[in-house]
Amino acid sequence: MNQKDLSNYSHIEEGPTELFIDASRGVAGDMLLAALVNLGVPEKIIREPLAAILPPHEIEFVAENRRGIVGLGARVTPLEASPPHRTLPDLLAVLKQPSLPQWVREKAEEVYRRLAKAEAAVHGIAEEKVHFHEVGAIDAQVDILGVLLAIDYLSPKSITCSSLPLGNGQVRAAHGLIPVPAPAVVELLRGARVHAGPAGRELTTPTGAALLMSLATSQEEASSGILMRQGWGYGQRIAPEEDPVNGVRLLQFNSSSTLKDEQSQSDQVIRLETVIDHIPAEDLGGIIDRCLDAGALEAFLSPIHMKKSRPGHQLTVLAKPQDEALLCRSIHRWTGTLGIRVESLRRSLLKRESQSIEAFGEKIQIKLAWYGTELISARPEHDDVARLAATRDWSPEYTRLQLASVIDSQIAENGFIPQTEALGPDLSSKNRRNSGIRHE
């Protein structure tokens, strides 16, 4: 999937987005499709590929105002007679068309196979022999493929959804009246978090359930981060005034976005913390080394007083999110601590790099930091300071003063020019351990 820029928000930096699907009032394929268009997906992203692969049809997105909230409804009209049913092989054959993106083809096959598996379990037949009636109709195919085309356009980093409502009562299907939730919906939602919802009607359709079970990575509350936009998609049925509105709401977040500051950088890190009061002092230093070896950006110990006035230490570790599992394992194994707190943070970073100068017959590495194009820090590497101090038999403090004069002269004469466009620090474990760079 390729990330597309939908934003007209000039003060927000676009980055990987997260999509939250609030389906707590109900969900169907047409509601999801309408909500995605209302969120900002251009209609042509859906219309053009589907016109090339499906029998003639019309798609209309209708503006609706329900309970004072403006959203869209999706209406699909076949322009020629459709067969009474389709099988799984029939639906999969449509996906071979080259006009569909690869991700859409793969995800659509997953959705169709989920539906076939659920229907097969209900009817006690092989998946290939399932006859799709409602799901096989053109409007359902438009809903499924249209939703996937829109998701492919948005390319969210993750998709989460709310708990799903079951409803109750009866609904008329191709086989006559069936109970709500429909047996196929029950099969589709195995393992999902659900709730009852308003009584007397269907709230989650098979198509809606199959799409959410294929797309959502988890069911949790709406994400934290910068809220970018929302989209409302309404079903055709008008809910009674005493019931929640019959609609799906999408919320798009950018958890890595920040208000634009062209002069600095930012990134996402995690902070791991645990308290220790049972380890001998000679072992404490080894904890820091283990954390740095496991990928920590920074690790330090702080003295604290614990319950019963016992002295102890708090271990604090900053790391990249992808290193969480390895670091937790290392900390648990090395310290035996029973619990580790993990918190997500965003850091503001100056643009940094290292350049070398000649001073007193030695090559000295200088750590440089810019705020935009303004050089605000130029410091010699500690290892080079120590080496020069030993060679000249100077104190480290005097050595730094001498190097400061050389650095000031370099800035006055030529300045320091960034060597690369990407001025972010090298965060490899080797450089963290050997260069003395601190990331705060």
XYZ file of C-alpha atoms in Angstrom:
440
model
C 0.000 0.000 0.000
C 1.236 3.485 -0.796
C 0.714 6.416 1.564
C -1.254 9.264 -0.035
C -1.513 12.834 1.290
C -5.130 13.714 2.059
C -4.397 16.624 4.385
C -5.198 20.270 3.921
C -3.814 20.933 7.397
C -0.638 22.911 6.663
C 0.386 23.022 10.326
C 0.538 19.227 10.622
C 3.343 17.010 9.376
C 1.922 13.978 7.602
C 3.287 10.594 8.584
C 2.051 7.067 9.122
C -1.627 7.259 10.091
C -3.842 5.127 12.291
C -7.519 4.482 11.588
C -10.096 3.839 14.297
C -13.461 2.396 13.232
C -16.244 3.196 15.676
C -18.750 0.479 14.806
C -20.390 0.441 18.230
C -23.776 1.408 16.691
C -23.578 -1.141 13.887
C -21.586 -1.899 10.758
C -22.283 -2.907 7.171
C -20.236 -2.774 3.993
C -22.074 0.226 2.545
C -21.661 2.166 5.799
C -17.900 1.596 5.798
C -17.655 2.588 2.138
C -19.590 5.818 2.690
C -17.557 6.684 5.789
C -14.274 6.296 3.891
C -15.434 8.666 1.154
C -16.687 11.112 3.788
C -13.258 10.859 5.417
C -11.686 12.179 2.231
C -11.012 9.304 -0.179
C -11.733 10.540 -3.751
C -14.671 8.739 -5.360
C -12.655 7.951 -8.504
C -10.349 5.734 -6.440
C -13.364 3.443 -6.041
C -15.375 4.025 -9.203
C -12.726 3.549 -11.886
C -11.283 0.144 -10.864
C -14.742 -1.310 -10.138
C -16.169 -0.119 -13.465
C -13.428 -2.115 -15.197
C -14.049 -5.450 -13.447
C -17.707 -5.644 -12.350
C -20.928 -5.791 -14.399
C -22.503 -2.381 -15.164
C -23.605 -0.544 -12.040
C -23.989 2.915 -10.552
C -22.531 4.123 -7.250
C -24.099 7.156 -5.622
C -22.860 8.834 -2.457
C -25.725 10.758 -0.864
C -25.204 13.518 1.701
C -27.357 12.905 4.779
C -27.916 14.815 8.000
C -28.933 12.585 10.893
C -29.318 13.931 14.413
C -27.546 17.074 13.216
C -24.465 15.176 11.990
C -23.658 15.364 8.269
C -22.325 12.204 6.641
C -22.745 10.090 3.522
C -24.797 7.113 2.477
C -23.703 4.750 -0.316
C -26.237 3.467 -2.870
C -25.312 0.843 -5.476
C -27.668 0.110 -8.389
C -27.034 -2.837 -10.781
C -27.719 -1.895 -14.418
C -28.324 -5.453 -15.584
C -29.776 -8.613 -14.106
C -27.480 -10.550 -11.776
C -27.336 -14.335 -11.336
C -29.314 -15.611 -8.323
C -26.130 -16.600 -6.536
C -22.372 -16.863 -6.892
C -19.860 -19.354 -5.515
C -16.486 -18.717 -3.944
C -14.633 -19.583 -7.196
C -16.883 -17.083 -9.034
C -15.923 -14.292 -6.649
C -12.229 -15.179 -6.648
C -12.154 -15.143 -10.451
C -13.077 -11.444 -10.413
C -9.980 -10.718 -8.326
C -7.626 -11.832 -11.085
C -8.212 -8.577 -12.945
C -4.932 -6.580 -13.229
C -6.725 -3.286 -12.527
C -6.902 -4.191 -8.830
C -3.830 -3.445 -6.681
C -2.086 -6.535 -5.320
C -2.954 -5.759 -1.691
C -6.635 -5.320 -2.594
C -6.704 -8.681 -4.392
C -5.092 -10.473 -1.460
C -7.280 -8.833 1.182
C -10.470 -9.362 -0.851
C -9.656 -13.053 -1.126
C -9.244 -13.149 2.658
C -12.652 -11.482 3.130
C -14.391 -13.860 0.711
C -12.769 -16.910 2.279
C -13.846 -15.765 5.746
C -17.408 -15.456 4.490
C -17.260 -18.851 2.783
C -15.854 -20.518 5.881
C -18.606 -19.031 8.060
C -21.402 -20.029 5.668
C -19.916 -23.503 5.241
C -19.852 -24.000 9.006
C -23.491 -22.914 9.311
C -24.775 -25.072 6.435
C -22.448 -28.036 6.929
C -21.014 -28.012 3.391
C -17.655 -27.435 1.701
C -16.556 -23.832 1.264
C -16.391 -24.163 -2.542
C -20.043 -25.242 -2.614
C -21.381 -22.271 -0.657
C -23.909 -20.259 -2.679
C -23.564 -16.548 -1.903
C -26.856 -14.724 -2.269
C -26.669 -11.307 -0.598
C -22.854 -11.367 -0.419
C -22.572 -12.423 -4.063
C -24.727 -9.577 -5.347
C -23.125 -6.672 -7.187
C -23.803 -4.198 -4.377
C -22.002 -6.395 -1.839
C -19.026 -6.816 -4.185
C -18.895 -3.050 -4.645
C -18.977 -2.586 -0.873
C -16.166 -5.073 -0.217
C -13.862 -4.071 -3.060
C -14.648 -0.367 -2.644
C -13.739 -0.435 1.053
C -10.463 -2.207 0.287
C -9.579 0.208 -2.519
C -10.191 3.119 -0.141
C -8.098 1.538 2.616
C -5.318 0.889 0.107
C -5.445 4.572 -0.819
C -5.211 5.688 2.814
C -2.544 3.089 3.694
C -2.942 3.395 7.482
C -0.173 2.037 9.652
C -2.779 0.279 11.772
C -6.547 -0.193 11.953
C -8.429 -0.726 15.196
C -12.143 -0.969 15.851
C -14.607 -0.758 18.689
C -16.641 -3.530 20.244
C -19.284 -4.758 17.782
C -23.039 -4.827 18.473
C -24.952 -8.045 17.902
C -28.573 -6.889 17.905
C -31.425 -9.388 18.169
C -34.760 -10.287 16.645
C -35.123 -11.644 13.102
C -34.087 -10.607 9.599
C -35.280 -11.867 6.216
C -32.592 -13.468 4.041
C -32.539 -15.720 0.960
C -33.427 -18.705 3.164
C -36.303 -16.897 4.889
C -36.416 -15.440 8.379
C -33.250 -16.066 10.373
C -32.334 -15.012 13.922
C -30.215 -11.974 14.716
C -27.291 -12.076 15.024
C -27.233 -14.148 11.855
C -25.523 -17.530 12.313
C -22.844 -16.554 9.788
C -22.149 -13.357 11.750
C -21.691 -15.394 14.928
C -19.134 -17.570 13.122
C -17.341 -14.520 11.731
C -17.119 -12.810 15.116
C -15.658 -15.752 17.031
C -13.016 -14.274 19.347
C -14.151 -10.671 18.821
C -15.379 -8.388 21.598
C -19.125 -7.761 21.211
C -22.060 -6.175 23.041
C -25.846 -6.468 22.762
C -26.765 -3.129 21.197
C -30.329 -1.873 20.644
C -32.948 -4.614 20.537
C -35.085 -5.789 17.663
C -32.866 -5.402 14.596
C -29.715 -6.491 12.789
C -26.727 -4.313 13.650
C -23.719 -6.146 12.229
C -24.037 -7.662 8.753
C -21.909 -10.539 7.433
C -20.135 -8.208 5.003
C -19.366 -5.660 7.722
C -18.172 -8.366 10.104
C -15.923 -10.011 7.495
C -14.341 -6.685 6.544
C -13.596 -5.676 10.130
C -12.242 -9.092 11.076
C -9.920 -8.924 8.062
C -8.808 -5.312 8.495
C -8.665 -4.517 12.217
C -5.572 -5.615 14.111
C -7.207 -5.133 17.518
C -10.290 -3.882 19.334
C -9.464 -1.011 21.643
C -10.312 2.577 22.392
C -9.536 5.336 19.908
C -5.838 6.030 19.410
C -3.893 8.831 21.032
C -2.035 11.325 18.901
C -3.023 14.147 16.590
C -6.646 13.746 15.470
C -6.730 14.639 11.793
C -10.263 14.061 10.515
C -13.469 12.031 10.843
C -15.856 10.398 8.410
C -19.486 9.300 8.889
C -21.185 6.568 6.874
C -24.920 5.923 7.257
C -26.970 2.823 6.506
C -30.245 2.983 4.601
C -32.419 2.245 7.627
C -33.352 5.219 9.823
C -32.975 4.307 13.498
C -35.759 5.233 15.940
C -35.134 8.375 17.970
C -34.570 6.357 21.127
C -31.803 4.300 19.433
C -28.290 5.397 18.457
C -27.874 6.720 14.922
C -27.400 3.960 12.339
C -23.899 4.930 11.293
C -20.199 4.133 11.378
C -17.667 6.791 12.327
C -14.010 6.717 11.259
C -11.333 8.662 13.109
C -7.946 9.183 11.487
C -4.955 9.870 13.723
C -1.311 10.566 13.154
C 0.511 9.410 16.264
C 3.910 10.428 14.888
C 2.783 13.847 13.661
C 3.748 17.021 15.425
C 3.079 20.665 14.898
C 5.597 21.637 12.260
C 8.985 22.755 13.516
C 11.249 22.868 10.507
C 14.228 23.606 12.750
C 14.262 20.318 14.655
C 13.386 16.665 14.337
C 11.255 14.334 16.418
C 10.831 10.624 16.884
C 8.862 8.119 18.941
C 10.540 6.301 21.831
C 9.450 4.209 24.784
C 10.460 4.603 28.415
C 10.861 1.479 30.535
C 11.069 1.849 34.314
C 11.407 -0.540 37.214
C 12.547 -0.246 40.838
C 15.267 -2.453 42.310
C 16.169 -3.020 45.966
C 17.481 -6.570 46.046
C 20.622 -6.487 43.874
C 24.154 -6.007 45.296
C 25.801 -2.707 44.382
C 28.528 -4.390 42.331
C 25.871 -5.823 39.984
C 24.065 -2.549 39.350
C 26.575 -1.261 36.809
C 26.106 -4.381 34.729
C 22.425 -3.559 34.290
C 23.275 -0.436 32.283
C 25.645 -2.383 30.026
C 23.050 -5.084 29.417
C 20.430 -2.502 28.444
C 22.766 -0.719 26.024
C 23.767 -4.040 24.480
C 20.065 -4.856 23.995
C 19.479 -1.668 21.995
C 18.714 1.031 24.580
C 19.229 4.628 23.505
C 19.913 5.597 27.108
C 19.874 3.863 30.485
C 20.483 5.215 33.979
C 19.868 4.470 37.652
C 18.383 6.933 40.156
C 18.541 6.446 43.952
C 15.106 6.316 45.593
C 13.520 5.478 48.943
C 11.059 2.607 48.831
C 8.494 1.240 51.258
C 9.710 0.499 54.779
C 12.347 3.216 54.155
C 14.498 0.808 52.175
C 17.006 2.446 49.815
C 16.717 1.316 46.226
C 17.264 2.342 42.642
C 14.959 3.149 39.763
C 16.157 1.888 36.399
C 15.058 4.104 33.496
C 15.619 3.047 29.892
C 14.816 4.930 26.678
C 14.528 2.826 23.538
C 12.981 2.475 20.121
C 9.519 0.815 20.217
C 10.751 -2.171 18.209
C 13.335 -2.978 20.917
C 10.753 -3.279 23.720
C 10.538 -7.087 23.825
C 14.305 -7.653 23.849
C 14.871 -5.009 26.524
C 12.095 -6.306 28.771
C 13.559 -9.797 28.489
C 17.057 -8.543 29.358
C 15.848 -6.502 32.339
C 13.678 -9.310 33.721
C 16.451 -11.895 33.354
C 19.246 -9.702 34.738
C 17.374 -8.138 37.660
C 14.581 -10.579 38.423
C 12.191 -7.630 38.713
C 8.538 -8.634 38.674
C 7.219 -5.733 36.603
C 8.344 -3.089 34.126
C 6.374 0.048 33.303
C 6.336 0.933 29.595
C 5.303 4.357 28.310
C 5.315 5.880 24.814
C 7.019 9.255 24.408
C 7.883 11.691 21.650
C 11.332 13.287 21.632
C 12.350 16.585 20.090
C 15.813 16.212 18.569
C 18.352 18.696 17.315
C 19.900 17.854 13.986
C 23.252 16.258 14.755
C 26.393 14.887 13.148
C 30.100 14.475 13.790
C 32.984 16.154 11.913
C 36.740 16.032 12.475
C 39.296 18.817 12.869
C 43.089 18.891 13.286
C 44.224 20.235 16.659
C 47.618 19.982 18.356
C 48.729 17.335 15.881
C 45.711 15.100 16.577
C 42.475 14.380 14.744
C 39.592 15.401 17.004
C 35.951 14.459 16.414
C 33.509 17.292 17.078
C 29.832 16.662 17.881
C 27.745 19.319 16.146
C 24.099 20.239 16.738
C 21.929 22.573 14.662
C 18.591 24.217 15.238
C 17.648 24.670 11.603
C 20.732 26.268 10.039
C 21.934 27.745 13.336
C 24.872 25.920 14.894
C 24.177 25.908 18.623
C 26.608 23.299 19.937
C 30.091 22.074 18.966
C 31.737 19.775 21.510
C 34.765 17.476 21.246
C 34.277 13.753 21.782
C 35.294 12.691 25.292
C 37.534 9.871 24.035
C 39.510 12.338 21.921
C 39.721 14.778 24.840
C 41.098 12.026 27.079
C 43.603 10.896 24.434
C 44.886 14.425 23.805
C 45.066 15.119 27.555
C 47.168 11.994 28.081
C 49.448 12.838 25.141
C 50.037 16.430 26.308
C 49.881 15.649 30.025
C 47.079 18.160 30.426
C 44.021 17.930 32.623
C 40.760 17.151 30.801
C 39.391 20.575 31.786
C 42.409 22.404 30.355
C 42.279 20.250 27.224
C 38.664 21.238 26.607
C 39.541 24.917 27.006
C 42.308 24.577 24.425
C 40.046 22.730 22.012
C 37.303 25.321 22.525
C 39.678 27.983 21.209
C 40.430 25.883 18.121
C 36.726 25.228 17.537
C 35.912 28.940 17.925
C 38.583 29.777 15.347
C 37.181 27.183 12.954
C 33.683 28.654 13.322
C 34.965 32.211 12.831
C 36.949 31.323 9.696
C 34.904 28.708 7.873
C 32.061 27.587 10.067
C 30.815 24.020 10.116
C 28.653 22.926 7.199
C 26.248 19.988 7.529
C 27.687 17.032 5.643
C 24.371 15.288 4.982
C 20.716 16.172 4.520
C 19.654 13.624 7.099
C 21.242 15.036 10.213
C 19.783 12.507 12.617
C 22.184 10.709 14.951
C 23.601 7.267 14.331
C 21.705 5.248 16.922
C 23.560 1.971 16.502
C 24.520 0.222 19.726
C 28.217 0.334 18.789
C 28.226 4.099 18.400
C 26.236 4.598 21.584
C 28.698 2.550 23.596
C 31.938 3.788 22.032
C 31.327 7.411 21.118
C 29.838 8.576 24.389
C 26.881 10.190 22.596
C 24.010 10.773 24.990
C 20.446 10.803 23.642
C 18.178 12.722 25.970
